[in-house]
Each structure stands twice: as C-alpha cells, then as structure tokens.
PDB file of C-alpha atoms and ligand atoms in Angstrom:
ATOM      1  CA  MET S  16       8.542  10.099  -2.835  1.00 92.00           C
ATOM      2  CA  LEU S  17       5.827   8.258  -1.972  1.00 95.00           C
ATOM      3  CA  VAL S  18       5.929   4.443  -3.411  1.00 97.00           C
ATOM      4  CA  ILE S  19       2.612   2.943  -3.661  1.00 96.00           C
ATOM      5  CA  LEU S  20       2.418  -0.832  -3.690  1.00 96.00           C
ATOM      6  CA  SER S  21      -0.917  -2.695  -4.447  1.00 94.00           C
ATOM      7  CA  GLY S  22      -1.890  -5.984  -4.908  1.00 89.00           C
ATOM      8  CA  VAL S  23      -4.543  -8.266  -3.603  1.00 76.00           C
ATOM      9  CA  SER S  24      -4.500  -8.955   0.416  1.00 70.00           C
ATOM     10  CA  GLY S  25      -2.053 -12.094   0.603  1.00 66.00           C
ATOM     11  CA  ALA S  26       0.410 -11.032  -1.900  1.00 69.00           C
ATOM     12  CA  GLY S  27       3.034 -10.544   0.760  1.00 82.00           C
ATOM     13  CA  LYS S  28       3.066  -6.410   0.722  1.00 88.00           C
ATOM     14  CA  ASP S  29       3.868  -6.359   4.348  1.00 86.00           C
ATOM     15  CA  THR S  30       6.910  -8.504   3.893  1.00 89.00           C
ATOM     16  CA  ILE S  31       8.063  -7.055   0.817  1.00 94.00           C
ATOM     17  CA  LYS S  32       7.892  -3.507   2.821  1.00 93.00           C
ATOM     18  CA  LYS S  33       9.668  -4.681   5.726  1.00 92.00           C
ATOM     19  CA  GLU S  34      12.959  -6.160   3.589  1.00 95.00           C
ATOM     20  CA  LEU S  35      13.008  -2.701   1.754  1.00 96.00           C
ATOM     21  CA  MET S  36      13.295  -0.702   4.962  1.00 96.00           C
ATOM     22  CA  LYS S  37      15.723  -3.225   6.270  1.00 97.00           C
ATOM     23  CA  ARG S  38      17.820  -2.751   3.014  1.00 96.00           C
ATOM     24  CA  ASP S  39      17.613   1.213   2.561  1.00 96.00           C
ATOM     25  CA  SER S  40      17.500   3.461   5.752  1.00 95.00           C
ATOM     26  CA  ARG S  41      15.983   6.126   3.585  1.00 95.00           C
ATOM     27  CA  ILE S  42      12.798   3.962   3.088  1.00 96.00           C
ATOM     28  CA  ILE S  43      10.053   4.306   5.762  1.00 95.00           C
ATOM     29  CA  SER S  44       6.650   3.179   6.157  1.00 93.00           C
ATOM     30  CA  LEU S  45       3.280   5.006   6.923  1.00 94.00           C
ATOM     31  CA  PRO S  46       1.179   3.069   8.975  1.00 94.00           C
ATOM     32  CA  SER S  47      -2.829   3.711   7.793  1.00 95.00           C
ATOM     33  CA  TYR S  48      -5.811   3.762  10.122  1.00 97.00           C
ATOM     34  CA  THR S  49      -7.784   0.868  10.312  1.00 97.00           C
ATOM     35  CA  SER S  50     -10.775  -0.682  12.059  1.00 98.00           C
ATOM     36  CA  ARG S  51      -9.993  -4.041  11.691  1.00 96.00           C
ATOM     37  CA  LYS S  52      -8.832  -5.888  14.398  1.00 94.00           C
ATOM     38  CA  PRO S  53      -4.562  -6.459  14.610  1.00 94.00           C
ATOM     39  CA  ARG S  54      -3.432  -9.632  13.369  1.00 88.00           C
ATOM     40  CA  GLU S  55      -1.269 -12.027  15.631  1.00 85.00           C
ATOM     41  CA  GLY S  56       2.119 -10.077  15.475  1.00 87.00           C
ATOM     42  CA  GLU S  57       0.659  -6.847  14.542  1.00 90.00           C
ATOM     43  CA  GLU S  58       1.619  -4.038  16.823  1.00 93.00           C
ATOM     44  CA  GLU S  59      -0.170  -0.710  17.434  1.00 96.00           C
ATOM     45  CA  GLY S  60       1.749   2.155  15.266  1.00 93.00           C
ATOM     46  CA  VAL S  61       3.787  -0.352  13.083  1.00 89.00           C
ATOM     47  CA  GLN S  62       1.797  -1.756  10.377  1.00 88.00           C
ATOM     48  CA  TYR S  63      -1.504   0.208  11.207  1.00 94.00           C
ATOM     49  CA  HIS S  64      -3.128   2.511  14.123  1.00 97.00           C
ATOM     50  CA  PHE S  65      -5.939   0.641  15.121  1.00 98.00           C
ATOM     51  CA  ILE S  66      -9.260   2.284  15.882  1.00 98.00           C
ATOM     52  CA  THR S  67     -12.746   1.160  16.518  1.00 97.00           C
ATOM     53  CA  LYS S  68     -15.499   1.782  13.791  1.00 97.00           C
ATOM     54  CA  GLU S  69     -16.873   4.683  15.725  1.00 97.00           C
ATOM     55  CA  GLU S  70     -13.556   6.465  16.094  1.00 98.00           C
ATOM     56  CA  PHE S  71     -12.964   5.767  12.424  1.00 98.00           C
ATOM     57  CA  GLU S  72     -16.227   7.351  11.328  1.00 97.00           C
ATOM     58  CA  LYS S  73     -15.387  10.443  13.670  1.00 98.00           C
ATOM     59  CA  LYS S  74     -11.946  11.260  11.714  1.00 98.00           C
ATOM     60  CA  ILE S  75     -14.243  10.972   8.740  1.00 97.00           C
ATOM     61  CA  LYS S  76     -16.349  13.662   9.764  1.00 98.00           C
ATOM     62  CA  ASP S  77     -13.659  15.386  10.775  1.00 97.00           C
ATOM     63  CA  ASN S  78     -11.621  15.600   7.320  1.00 96.00           C
ATOM     64  CA  GLU S  79      -8.690  13.755   8.560  1.00 97.00           C
ATOM     65  CA  PHE S  80      -8.077  11.437   5.504  1.00 96.00           C
ATOM     66  CA  TYR S  81      -6.833  11.810   2.244  1.00 92.00           C
ATOM     67  CA  GLU S  82      -8.572   8.840   1.200  1.00 92.00           C
ATOM     68  CA  TYR S  83     -10.537   6.326   2.948  1.00 95.00           C
ATOM     69  CA  ASP S  84     -12.102   2.823   1.756  1.00 91.00           C
ATOM     70  CA  LEU S  85     -14.252  -0.089   3.250  1.00 91.00           C
ATOM     71  CA  HIS S  86     -12.529  -3.195   2.332  1.00 84.00           C
ATOM     72  CA  HIS S  87     -13.763  -6.372   3.282  1.00 78.00           C
ATOM     73  CA  GLU S  88     -16.160  -4.699   5.761  1.00 88.00           C
ATOM     74  CA  ASN S  89     -13.339  -2.987   7.483  1.00 94.00           C
ATOM     75  CA  TYR S  90     -12.189   0.565   7.157  1.00 97.00           C
ATOM     76  CA  TYR S  91      -8.748   1.812   5.915  1.00 95.00           C
ATOM     77  CA  GLY S  92      -7.612   5.239   5.439  1.00 96.00           C
ATOM     78  CA  THR S  93      -4.497   7.695   5.029  1.00 94.00           C
ATOM     79  CA  SER S  94      -4.089  10.170   7.428  1.00 96.00           C
ATOM     80  CA  ARG S  95      -3.444  13.742   5.836  1.00 93.00           C
ATOM     81  CA  LYS S  96      -1.380  14.944   9.072  1.00 94.00           C
ATOM     82  CA  LEU S  97       0.898  11.941   8.893  1.00 94.00           C
ATOM     83  CA  MET S  98       1.427  11.807   5.031  1.00 92.00           C
ATOM     84  CA  ASN S  99       2.435  15.547   4.909  1.00 90.00           C
ATOM     85  CA  ASP S 100       4.666  14.947   7.942  1.00 91.00           C
ATOM     86  CA  LYS S 101       6.678  11.976   6.503  1.00 91.00           C
ATOM     87  CA  ILE S 102       6.547  13.604   2.677  1.00 88.00           C
ATOM     88  CA  ALA S 103       8.098  17.065   4.279  1.00 88.00           C
ATOM     89  CA  SER S 104      11.133  14.872   5.694  1.00 89.00           C
ATOM     90  CA  GLY S 105      12.469  14.035   2.715  1.00 87.00           C
ATOM     91  CA  LYS S 106      12.531  10.163   3.022  1.00 93.00           C
ATOM     92  CA  ILE S 107      11.211   7.529   0.407  1.00 95.00           C
ATOM     93  CA  ILE S 108       7.691   6.646   2.056  1.00 96.00           C
ATOM     94  CA  VAL S 109       6.459   2.865   0.683  1.00 96.00           C
ATOM     95  CA  LYS S 110       2.923   2.709   1.425  1.00 94.00           C
ATOM     96  CA  ASP S 111       0.846  -0.351   0.990  1.00 91.00           C
ATOM     97  CA  ILE S 112      -2.923   0.799  -0.664  1.00 92.00           C
ATOM     98  CA  GLU S 113      -5.534  -1.237  -2.560  1.00 89.00           C
ATOM     99  CA  VAL S 114      -6.962   0.142  -6.056  1.00 93.00           C
ATOM    100  CA  ASN S 115      -9.492   2.420  -4.956  1.00 92.00           C
ATOM    101  CA  GLY S 116      -7.333   4.428  -2.354  1.00 92.00           C
ATOM    102  CA  THR S 117      -4.639   4.521  -4.745  1.00 95.00           C
ATOM    103  CA  GLU S 118      -6.755   6.138  -7.529  1.00 95.00           C
ATOM    104  CA  ASN S 119      -7.601   8.669  -5.308  1.00 94.00           C
ATOM    105  CA  LEU S 120      -4.126   9.310  -4.033  1.00 93.00           C
ATOM    106  CA  ILE S 121      -2.978   9.718  -7.539  1.00 95.00           C
ATOM    107  CA  LYS S 122      -5.739  12.213  -8.510  1.00 94.00           C
ATOM    108  CA  LEU S 123      -5.012  14.260  -5.066  1.00 92.00           C
ATOM    109  CA  LEU S 124      -1.049  14.210  -5.137  1.00 91.00           C
ATOM    110  CA  LYS S 125       0.119  13.861  -8.672  1.00 87.00           C
ATOM    111  CA  ASN S 126       0.766  17.631  -9.168  1.00 87.00           C
ATOM    112  CA  GLU S 127       2.366  18.126  -5.441  1.00 86.00           C
ATOM    113  CA  THR S 128       4.432  14.890  -4.408  1.00 89.00           C
ATOM    114  CA  LYS S 129       6.266  12.549  -6.716  1.00 92.00           C
ATOM    115  CA  LEU S 130       4.346   9.306  -6.982  1.00 95.00           C
ATOM    116  CA  VAL S 131       5.562   6.141  -7.847  1.00 97.00           C
ATOM    117  CA  THR S 132       2.819   3.180  -8.222  1.00 97.00           C
ATOM    118  CA  ILE S 133       3.838  -0.216  -8.480  1.00 97.00           C
ATOM    119  CA  PHE S 134       1.028  -3.393  -8.880  1.00 96.00           C
ATOM    120  CA  LEU S 135       2.008  -6.900  -7.387  1.00 95.00           C
ATOM    121  CA  LYS S 136       0.542  -9.526  -9.813  1.00 92.00           C
ATOM    122  CA  VAL S 137      -0.173 -13.062  -8.002  1.00 90.00           C
ATOM    123  CA  GLU S 138      -1.803 -16.043 -10.053  1.00 89.00           C
ATOM    124  CA  LYS S 139      -5.015 -16.698  -8.385  1.00 87.00           C
ATOM    125  CA  GLU S 140      -3.871 -20.604  -7.460  1.00 88.00           C
ATOM    126  CA  GLU S 141      -0.817 -19.190  -5.639  1.00 87.00           C
ATOM    127  CA  LEU S 142      -2.822 -16.414  -4.009  1.00 85.00           C
ATOM    128  CA  ARG S 143      -5.316 -19.416  -2.497  1.00 87.00           C
ATOM    129  CA  LYS S 144      -2.000 -21.311  -1.173  1.00 87.00           C
ATOM    130  CA  ARG S 145      -0.569 -18.322   0.485  1.00 83.00           C
ATOM    131  CA  LEU S 146      -3.869 -17.065   2.039  1.00 82.00           C
ATOM    132  CA  ILE S 147      -4.399 -20.782   3.397  1.00 84.00           C
ATOM    133  CA  GLU S 148      -0.497 -21.080   4.545  1.00 83.00           C
ATOM    134  CA  ARG S 149      -0.692 -17.431   6.463  1.00 73.00           C
ATOM    135  CA  GLY S 150      -2.102 -18.999   9.584  1.00 69.00           C
ATOM    136  CA  ASP S 151      -5.054 -16.340   9.780  1.00 71.00           C
ATOM    137  CA  ASN S 152      -7.909 -19.382   9.915  1.00 79.00           C
ATOM    138  CA  LEU S 153      -9.580 -17.619   7.293  1.00 82.00           C
ATOM    139  CA  SER S 154     -12.954 -19.518   6.453  1.00 87.00           C
ATOM    140  CA  GLU S 155     -13.772 -20.637   2.826  1.00 88.00           C
ATOM    141  CA  ASP S 156     -16.229 -17.584   2.446  1.00 89.00           C
ATOM    142  CA  GLU S 157     -13.685 -15.278   3.477  1.00 85.00           C
ATOM    143  CA  ILE S 158     -10.633 -16.984   1.136  1.00 86.00           C
ATOM    144  CA  GLN S 159     -13.413 -16.600  -1.692  1.00 87.00           C
ATOM    145  CA  LEU S 160     -14.044 -12.815  -1.040  1.00 83.00           C
ATOM    146  CA  ARG S 161     -10.319 -12.319  -1.375  1.00 83.00           C
ATOM    147  CA  LEU S 162     -10.113 -14.378  -4.542  1.00 86.00           C
ATOM    148  CA  GLY S 163     -13.010 -12.447  -6.077  1.00 87.00           C
ATOM    149  CA  ARG S 164     -11.343  -9.224  -5.147  1.00 85.00           C
ATOM    150  CA  LEU S 165      -8.387 -10.271  -7.544  1.00 88.00           C
ATOM    151  CA  ASP S 166     -10.200  -9.979 -10.692  1.00 89.00           C
ATOM    152  CA  TYR S 167     -11.366  -6.407  -9.350  1.00 91.00           C
ATOM    153  CA  GLU S 168      -8.007  -5.352  -8.654  1.00 91.00           C
ATOM    154  CA  GLU S 169      -6.416  -6.510 -11.701  1.00 92.00           C
ATOM    155  CA  SER S 170      -9.149  -4.876 -13.595  1.00 94.00           C
ATOM    156  CA  LYS S 171      -7.633  -1.445 -12.478  1.00 95.00           C
ATOM    157  CA  ILE S 172      -3.698  -2.163 -13.467  1.00 96.00           C
ATOM    158  CA  SER S 173      -3.539   0.194 -16.050  1.00 96.00           C
ATOM    159  CA  LEU S 174      -3.421   3.067 -13.047  1.00 96.00           C
ATOM    160  CA  TYR S 175       0.318   1.767 -12.322  1.00 97.00           C
ATOM    161  CA  ASP S 176       3.485   2.926 -13.858  1.00 97.00           C
ATOM    162  CA  TYR S 177       5.098  -0.859 -12.957  1.00 98.00           C
ATOM    163  CA  VAL S 178       3.254  -4.473 -12.701  1.00 96.00           C
ATOM    164  CA  ILE S 179       5.780  -7.149 -11.066  1.00 96.00           C
ATOM    165  CA  LYS S 180       4.766 -10.734 -11.380  1.00 93.00           C
ATOM    166  CA  ASN S 181       5.342 -11.218  -7.612  1.00 90.00           C
ATOM    167  CA  ASP S 182       6.410 -15.070  -7.747  1.00 88.00           C
ATOM    168  CA  GLU S 183       9.626 -14.741  -6.316  1.00 91.00           C
ATOM    169  CA  PHE S 184      10.597 -12.819  -2.960  1.00 92.00           C
ATOM    170  CA  GLU S 185      14.049 -11.835  -3.594  1.00 95.00           C
ATOM    171  CA  LYS S 186      13.277 -10.896  -7.478  1.00 96.00           C
ATOM    172  CA  THR S 187      10.657  -8.917  -6.401  1.00 95.00           C
ATOM    173  CA  VAL S 188      12.689  -6.783  -3.555  1.00 96.00           C
ATOM    174  CA  GLN S 189      15.483  -6.141  -6.184  1.00 97.00           C
ATOM    175  CA  ILE S 190      13.048  -4.802  -8.945  1.00 98.00           C
ATOM    176  CA  ILE S 191      11.525  -2.665  -6.603  1.00 97.00           C
ATOM    177  CA  MET S 192      15.051  -1.199  -5.311  1.00 98.00           C
ATOM    178  CA  THR S 193      15.726  -0.766  -8.585  1.00 98.00           C
ATOM    179  CA  ILE S 194      12.675   0.972  -9.702  1.00 98.00           C
ATOM    180  CA  ILE S 195      12.987   3.409  -6.508  1.00 97.00           C
ATOM    181  CA  GLU S 196      16.886   3.787  -7.404  1.00 96.00           C
ATOM    182  CA  ASN S 197      15.927   4.962 -10.632  1.00 97.00           C
ATOM    183  CA  GLU S 198      12.736   7.203  -9.948  1.00 96.00           C
ATOM    184  CA  ARG S 199      15.212   9.171  -7.992  1.00 93.00           C
ATOM    185  CA  ARG S 200      17.600   9.768 -10.530  1.00 94.00           C
ATOM    186  CA  ILE S 201      14.658  10.906 -12.792  1.00 92.00           C
ATOM    187  CA  GLU S 202      13.400  13.175 -10.066  1.00 89.00           C
ATOM    188  CA  LYS S 203      16.674  14.740  -9.571  1.00 88.00           C
ATOM    189  CA  LEU S 204      17.069  15.476 -13.343  1.00 90.00           C
ATOM    190  CA  GLN S 205      13.781  16.657 -13.633  1.00 85.00           C
ATOM    191  CA  ASN S 206      14.232  19.263 -10.665  1.00 82.00           C
ATOM    192  CA  GLY S 207      17.519  20.097 -12.229  1.00 82.00           C
ATOM    193  CA  SER S 208      16.245  20.908 -15.544  1.00 76.00           C
ATOM    194  CA  ARG S 209      13.212  22.795 -13.621  1.00 72.00           C
ATOM    195  CA  ASN S 210      15.599  24.986 -11.955  1.00 73.00           C
ATOM    196  CA  ASN S 211      17.768  25.633 -14.996  1.00 72.00           C
ATOM    197  CA  ASN S 212      14.628  27.126 -16.667  1.00 66.00           C
TER     198      ASN S 212
HETATM  199  P1  5GP X 316      -5.006  -5.972   5.328  1.00 89.36           P
HETATM  200  O1  5GP X 316      -6.219  -5.993   6.146  1.00 89.36           O
HETATM  201  O2  5GP X 316      -4.666  -7.111   4.601  1.00 89.36           O
HETATM  202  O3  5GP X 316      -3.837  -5.653   6.035  1.00 89.36           O
HETATM  203  O4  5GP X 316      -5.306  -5.000   4.242  1.00 89.36           O
HETATM  204  C1  5GP X 316      -6.420  -4.874   3.495  1.00 89.36           C
HETATM  205  C2  5GP X 316      -6.263  -4.117   2.332  1.00 89.36           C
HETATM  206  O5  5GP X 316      -6.448  -2.371   2.719  1.00 89.36           O
HETATM  207  C3  5GP X 316      -4.742  -3.996   1.386  1.00 89.36           C
HETATM  208  O6  5GP X 316      -5.391  -4.272   0.277  1.00 89.36           O
HETATM  209  C4  5GP X 316      -4.232  -2.950   1.897  1.00 89.36           C
HETATM  210  O7  5GP X 316      -3.405  -2.371   0.567  1.00 89.36           O
HETATM  211  C5  5GP X 316      -5.475  -1.840   2.117  1.00 89.36           C
HETATM  212  N1  5GP X 316      -5.005  -0.695   2.796  1.00 89.36           N
HETATM  213  C6  5GP X 316      -4.110  -0.254   3.781  1.00 89.36           C
HETATM  214  N2  5GP X 316      -4.259   0.926   4.235  1.00 89.36           N
HETATM  215  C7  5GP X 316      -4.761   1.515   3.455  1.00 89.36           C
HETATM  216  C8  5GP X 316      -5.114   2.745   3.336  1.00 89.36           C
HETATM  217  O8  5GP X 316      -4.705   3.506   3.945  1.00 89.36           O
HETATM  218  N3  5GP X 316      -6.345   3.362   2.117  1.00 89.36           N
HETATM  219  C9  5GP X 316      -6.677   2.283   1.545  1.00 89.36           C
HETATM  220  N4  5GP X 316      -7.711   2.623   0.570  1.00 89.36           N
HETATM  221  N5  5GP X 316      -6.748   1.400   1.573  1.00 89.36           N
HETATM  222  C10 5GP X 316      -5.565   0.567   2.389  1.00 89.36           C
END
C-alpha cells in the first residue's frame, strides 16, 4: 500500500511521517531523489537521496523516474526501482509528494497498487509562522514563493481521498493512523471478495 501525503512545504509532513514510522513498524518511507541541498539535520538516504542537477537530468534521460517535478527551482523525483522494491515488500509506504507528482502517480499506479492520498491543509498565516520558525533562514521572497504555492496546491485538493486540517500534530497523526488501519481492512475485504469471485 502506498500512502501519499501532500500539502505545502512547511506543513510538517516530514515530522508526521517520522512519527507514523515510530508508532507502527509496518510503515516505512521511500526517499525521493532531489537536486536541492540538504537542510541541517538531513542525511543522505533518509529524507532524500541528494544528487546534482546534472546527475538528476541523466536519470531523467535514462527513464529512472516514475514521475519528477521541478519545484522551487529544484528537481524531485520518485525512483521506479526503489518504489517497486518497497511495494513488493508488502509494507505500508508513506511518501511525501507535491500535487503534480501525486496526479502523475495516481494515473500511473491506480490499477496496480493500493493507493491512499491525503492532503494536509494549513491556514496561510499559520504556514507563514511555521516557515519563519523552521530555522531555514528563508528570505521574504522565498517565504512569498511558498505562500503563493499554497493556492496552487489547494486548487488540486479534489485529487485526494482525504483532507485533514493540520492544526494539531497529535490529532493529525491519530487521524492518519486510523485512515491507514481502515484502508488496510478495506483492502483485505476487497482482496477476499475478488478471490471468492
Ligand atoms: P522539501 O524541499 O520541502 O523537502 O520538498 C518540497 C516539495 O517537494 C514538497 O512539497 C514535497 O512533497 C515534494 N516532493 C518530495 N519528493 C518528491 C517526489 O519524489 N516527487 C515530487 N513530484 N515531489 C516531491
């Protein structure tokens, strides 16, 4: 099962993903490739595989990505090989992808993999506060760029199975855990009825 988490940068997706993995050992992450520089505390192969723009473009040419996107002037992409290996392991993959990537993955995988898509919604003023407090020293222009992106991301909300108002960390984590449990149950029931037919 692949659980896609979207929502603007600064919505706390990475912290939520980490907490989900801590609470349930069946949940794993799937680091994307990116050409952006690591932030403080990020490690190669944990949040992302960090490569250069040139290396990324070579991988695009070699058709190594299910999907990729240029986002805030950096590339981000989902490796076909890493994704296929992890799906085959039977674990619950939680992946953080922006809306364009989600749209592409839904088209590519909806008939092959159990997909659950979740959008985390944050108010604009709350997002501004989080971006300032996150300690990345973003300039006012960079903050404006991310705030501007919020309207675009929200315009795609109808793609998603679930929308969560992400204003309380513990509540958001609990809601996602419940969604995952229920979706697992539905998947088992559907597989059962398919096998009986
Ligand atoms: P950040 O730089 O804050 O880690 O991520 C920026 C955006 O890139 C986030 O919205 C994140 O969801 C998105 N992103 C991360 N990995 C991928 C990916 O593999 N494909 C796409 N399309 N977007 C990604």
